[in-house]
Amino acid sequence: MSAHPRRPRATSPHSLGGRRSRTSSGRHRDDRRGDDSRPARPAGRLRSLFGVRSVAGQVLLFQVIVVVLTVAAALVALVLQARNDSTRAARLRSLDIAQTLAQAPGTVSAMTGPDPTAVLQPLTERIRHDTGVDLVVVYSPEGVRYTHPDPAQIGQTIPGPPEPPREPVTRTIDTTQGLSVVSTVRATDADGTAVGSVAVGITVSKVAGMASQQMPILLGAAAGALAVCAGGTVLVSRRLLRQTHGL
């Protein structure tokens, strides 16, 4: 009996397609697994960090607001303190110059001499230029000016009370040079009799300029403090974001 050779089985196209589809679907599943296993992108973490819906984002926003308000309040306080310091310095400076001039022997002798203006006007102008003040006025017990930065004002009566003050006084008043911090000191002879007054003034605009010279330092310090605090706040919020797994 003869043996017939066996014919190879025909492969159906449908079966090949099924194998291919299963192979392709397996690859797709592997690709999806590979995509899911990739670490989160930095942009996604930043969006989570700055998103106000997350706990870390809310904490970051709250801390930034607190830091900005704190730095702004500190800056305002420093500016006001700088202005107060400048005003205090102007008061002390004008008072020191007025007392020194009023107590100088040459001042009293010139005020009681025949021509006080001829002696005192060059002296007061030199003092004004050397010290940087805006006003050095010497006037009689009746309020008549012996000296003034504007020569046209010499011989005129001062607008305020003419009587020499019993004690040195410093006020912020309107003058011919504008609103000024003025210190007034009485000048007395050897017997203690008042022979006139010495007034030294610094304008408020110059006082404000003295304060504004400190503004770059104050602004730089505030900007540095804000940058340091903001950087620390971001680092804390990023740590919180990791610990809360992006909540």
Short mmCIF file of C-alpha atoms in Angstrom, two decimals:
data_model
loop_
_atom_site.label_atom_id
_atom_site.label_comp_id
_atom_site.label_asym_id
_atom_site.label_seq_id
_atom_site.Cartn_x
_atom_site.Cartn_y
_atom_site.Cartn_z
CA MET A 1 0.00 0.00 0.00
CA SER A 2 1.57 3.31 -1.10
CA ALA A 3 1.87 6.19 1.31
CA HIS A 4 0.73 9.57 0.08
CA PRO A 5 2.76 12.55 1.14
CA ARG A 6 0.97 14.92 3.40
CA ARG A 7 0.16 18.33 2.03
CA PRO A 8 1.08 21.32 4.12
CA ARG A 9 -1.84 23.13 5.57
CA ALA A 10 -2.77 26.31 3.89
CA THR A 11 -2.48 29.31 6.04
CA SER A 12 -5.61 31.38 6.01
CA PRO A 13 -5.22 35.11 5.43
CA HIS A 14 -7.64 35.70 8.26
CA SER A 15 -5.40 33.84 10.68
CA LEU A 16 -2.39 35.87 9.57
CA GLY A 17 -4.35 39.05 10.00
CA GLY A 18 -5.39 37.93 13.47
CA ARG A 19 -1.81 37.28 14.42
CA ARG A 20 -0.75 40.62 13.09
CA SER A 21 -3.58 42.37 14.90
CA ARG A 22 -2.75 40.63 18.14
CA THR A 23 0.89 41.48 17.71
CA SER A 24 0.05 45.10 16.91
CA SER A 25 -2.34 45.38 19.83
CA GLY A 26 0.33 43.97 22.10
CA ARG A 27 2.80 46.52 20.85
CA HIS A 28 0.26 49.29 21.42
CA ARG A 29 -0.28 48.08 24.95
CA ASP A 30 3.48 48.02 25.51
CA ASP A 31 3.75 51.53 24.10
CA ARG A 32 1.00 52.69 26.43
CA ARG A 33 2.75 51.09 29.36
CA GLY A 34 5.97 52.81 28.32
CA ASP A 35 4.20 56.15 28.08
CA ASP A 36 2.59 55.71 31.49
CA SER A 37 5.91 54.88 33.07
CA ARG A 38 7.56 58.11 31.92
CA PRO A 39 8.23 60.70 34.65
CA ALA A 40 6.09 63.84 34.73
CA ARG A 41 7.41 66.74 32.75
CA PRO A 42 8.76 69.83 34.57
CA ALA A 43 6.13 71.99 32.89
CA GLY A 44 3.43 69.84 34.43
CA ARG A 45 4.99 70.22 37.85
CA LEU A 46 5.18 73.97 37.43
CA ARG A 47 1.54 74.07 36.39
CA SER A 48 0.67 72.08 39.49
CA LEU A 49 2.83 74.32 41.65
CA PHE A 50 1.30 77.56 40.41
CA GLY A 51 -2.22 76.22 40.08
CA VAL A 52 -4.43 77.74 42.76
CA ARG A 53 -6.56 74.59 42.85
CA SER A 54 -3.78 72.56 44.41
CA VAL A 55 -2.84 72.80 48.08
CA ALA A 56 0.72 73.76 47.17
CA GLY A 57 -0.55 76.47 44.83
CA GLN A 58 -2.83 77.94 47.48
CA VAL A 59 -0.01 77.93 50.03
CA LEU A 60 2.34 79.57 47.53
CA LEU A 61 -0.18 82.27 46.69
CA PHE A 62 -0.86 83.00 50.36
CA GLN A 63 2.83 83.17 51.20
CA VAL A 64 3.60 85.46 48.27
CA ILE A 65 0.82 87.86 49.32
CA VAL A 66 2.08 87.88 52.90
CA VAL A 67 5.67 88.49 51.78
CA VAL A 68 4.72 91.34 49.41
CA LEU A 69 2.57 93.06 52.03
CA THR A 70 5.26 92.66 54.70
CA VAL A 71 8.01 94.07 52.47
CA ALA A 72 5.76 96.95 51.34
CA ALA A 73 4.87 97.84 54.94
CA ALA A 74 8.54 97.70 55.94
CA LEU A 75 9.49 99.93 53.00
CA VAL A 76 6.86 102.53 53.91
CA ALA A 77 8.05 102.50 57.52
CA LEU A 78 11.66 102.96 56.42
CA VAL A 79 10.74 105.85 54.11
CA LEU A 80 8.85 107.61 56.90
CA GLN A 81 11.73 106.98 59.27
CA ALA A 82 14.18 108.43 56.74
CA ARG A 83 12.06 111.57 56.41
CA ASN A 84 11.81 111.93 60.18
CA ASP A 85 15.56 111.49 60.50
CA SER A 86 16.18 114.12 57.82
CA THR A 87 13.84 116.58 59.54
CA ARG A 88 15.48 115.95 62.90
CA ALA A 89 18.92 116.43 61.36
CA ALA A 90 17.79 119.71 59.78
CA ARG A 91 16.44 120.96 63.11
CA LEU A 92 19.65 120.12 64.95
CA ARG A 93 21.82 121.59 62.21
CA SER A 94 19.95 124.90 61.99
CA LEU A 95 19.83 125.21 65.77
CA ASP A 96 23.54 124.57 66.14
CA ILE A 97 24.44 127.21 63.54
CA ALA A 98 22.04 129.77 65.03
CA GLN A 99 23.39 129.28 68.55
CA THR A 100 26.99 129.48 67.40
CA LEU A 101 26.39 132.71 65.49
CA ALA A 102 24.27 134.31 68.23
CA GLN A 103 26.87 133.60 70.92
CA ALA A 104 29.85 134.83 68.89
CA PRO A 105 31.30 138.07 70.38
CA GLY A 106 31.64 139.65 66.97
CA THR A 107 27.94 139.19 66.28
CA VAL A 108 26.83 141.08 69.38
CA SER A 109 29.30 143.91 68.81
CA ALA A 110 28.18 144.25 65.18
CA MET A 111 24.50 144.28 66.14
CA THR A 112 25.11 147.13 68.58
CA GLY A 113 27.45 148.97 66.21
CA PRO A 114 26.61 151.82 63.82
CA ASP A 115 26.18 149.62 60.69
CA PRO A 116 25.25 146.00 61.51
CA THR A 117 24.56 145.09 57.87
CA ALA A 118 28.02 146.05 56.63
CA VAL A 119 29.64 143.66 59.10
CA LEU A 120 27.11 140.85 59.32
CA GLN A 121 25.86 140.46 55.73
CA PRO A 122 29.17 139.10 54.33
CA LEU A 123 29.56 136.90 57.40
CA THR A 124 26.10 135.37 57.23
CA GLU A 125 26.37 134.76 53.48
CA ARG A 126 29.67 132.96 53.94
CA ILE A 127 28.13 130.84 56.69
CA ARG A 128 25.14 130.06 54.48
CA HIS A 129 27.30 128.90 51.59
CA ASP A 130 29.72 126.93 53.75
CA THR A 131 27.06 125.07 55.75
CA GLY A 132 24.53 124.53 52.97
CA VAL A 133 21.59 126.12 54.79
CA ASP A 134 19.11 128.29 52.91
CA LEU A 135 18.54 131.17 55.29
CA VAL A 136 20.67 133.09 57.79
CA VAL A 137 18.90 136.20 59.05
CA VAL A 138 20.00 138.52 61.84
CA TYR A 139 17.40 141.06 62.95
CA SER A 140 16.89 143.69 65.65
CA PRO A 141 14.62 143.41 68.71
CA GLU A 142 12.01 145.26 66.65
CA GLY A 143 12.20 142.65 63.86
CA VAL A 144 14.16 144.73 61.33
CA ARG A 145 16.43 142.55 59.21
CA TYR A 146 20.16 143.26 59.27
CA THR A 147 20.98 140.40 56.90
CA HIS A 148 19.17 138.26 54.33
CA PRO A 149 20.07 136.12 51.27
CA ASP A 150 17.99 138.55 49.22
CA PRO A 151 19.51 142.03 49.77
CA ALA A 152 16.15 143.60 48.92
CA GLN A 153 14.77 142.16 52.16
CA ILE A 154 17.36 143.91 54.31
CA GLY A 155 15.78 146.71 56.34
CA GLN A 156 12.35 145.11 56.08
CA THR A 157 10.44 143.78 59.07
CA ILE A 158 10.08 140.04 59.55
CA PRO A 159 6.49 138.72 59.19
CA GLY A 160 6.39 136.97 62.56
CA PRO A 161 6.67 138.21 66.14
CA PRO A 162 9.75 140.42 66.41
CA GLU A 163 10.56 139.78 70.06
CA PRO A 164 13.63 137.62 70.63
CA PRO A 165 12.62 134.21 72.03
CA ARG A 166 13.54 133.52 75.63
CA GLU A 167 14.61 130.02 74.70
CA PRO A 168 15.90 128.64 71.38
CA VAL A 169 12.94 127.58 69.25
CA THR A 170 12.69 125.52 66.07
CA ARG A 171 9.59 125.61 63.87
CA THR A 172 8.47 124.79 60.35
CA ILE A 173 7.17 128.10 58.96
CA ASP A 174 6.73 129.99 55.69
CA THR A 175 9.70 132.18 54.83
CA THR A 176 10.86 134.20 51.86
CA GLN A 177 12.67 131.04 50.69
CA GLY A 178 9.55 128.88 51.03
CA LEU A 179 8.41 126.48 53.72
CA SER A 180 11.44 125.94 55.96
CA VAL A 181 12.66 124.44 59.20
CA VAL A 182 13.81 127.53 61.09
CA SER A 183 15.70 127.76 64.39
CA THR A 184 15.70 131.13 66.17
CA VAL A 185 18.05 132.12 69.01
CA ARG A 186 18.24 135.41 70.88
CA ALA A 187 21.50 137.31 70.99
CA THR A 188 22.39 138.99 74.29
CA ASP A 189 25.14 141.31 75.44
CA ALA A 190 27.30 140.88 78.52
CA ASP A 191 24.49 142.11 80.78
CA GLY A 192 22.02 139.58 79.37
CA THR A 193 20.03 142.19 77.48
CA ALA A 194 18.61 141.00 74.18
CA VAL A 195 20.13 142.89 71.26
CA GLY A 196 18.37 140.93 68.50
CA SER A 197 17.85 137.45 67.12
CA VAL A 198 19.53 135.02 64.76
CA ALA A 199 17.39 132.77 62.56
CA VAL A 200 18.76 129.91 60.46
CA GLY A 201 16.50 127.98 58.09
CA ILE A 202 16.62 124.94 55.82
CA THR A 203 13.84 124.58 53.25
CA VAL A 204 11.52 121.60 53.42
CA SER A 205 12.36 120.74 49.81
CA LYS A 206 16.01 120.35 50.77
CA VAL A 207 15.00 118.20 53.73
CA ALA A 208 12.98 116.00 51.37
CA GLY A 209 16.00 115.80 49.08
CA MET A 210 18.12 114.59 51.98
CA ALA A 211 15.58 111.81 52.58
CA SER A 212 15.38 110.89 48.89
CA GLN A 213 19.12 110.25 48.82
CA GLN A 214 18.45 107.18 50.96
CA MET A 215 15.74 105.84 48.63
CA PRO A 216 18.05 103.75 46.36
CA ILE A 217 19.45 101.96 49.41
CA LEU A 218 15.97 101.36 50.82
CA LEU A 219 14.58 100.14 47.50
CA GLY A 220 17.55 97.85 46.94
CA ALA A 221 17.19 96.35 50.40
CA ALA A 222 13.45 95.83 49.86
CA ALA A 223 14.00 94.19 46.47
CA GLY A 224 16.63 91.88 47.93
CA ALA A 225 14.40 90.89 50.82
CA LEU A 226 11.50 90.26 48.45
CA ALA A 227 13.63 88.08 46.17
CA VAL A 228 14.99 86.00 49.06
CA CYS A 229 11.56 85.52 50.62
CA ALA A 230 9.94 84.68 47.27
CA GLY A 231 12.66 82.14 46.49
CA GLY A 232 12.24 80.47 49.87
CA THR A 233 8.47 80.39 49.40
CA VAL A 234 8.79 78.64 46.03
CA LEU A 235 11.14 76.02 47.47
CA VAL A 236 8.79 75.31 50.37
CA SER A 237 5.82 75.03 48.02
CA ARG A 238 7.68 72.62 45.72
CA ARG A 239 8.51 70.42 48.69
CA LEU A 240 4.88 70.51 49.75
CA LEU A 241 3.83 69.60 46.22
CA ARG A 242 6.04 66.50 46.29
CA GLN A 243 4.85 65.46 49.71
CA THR A 244 1.16 65.84 48.77
CA HIS A 245 1.70 64.12 45.38
CA GLY A 246 0.41 67.05 43.43
CA LEU A 247 -2.75 67.68 45.45
#
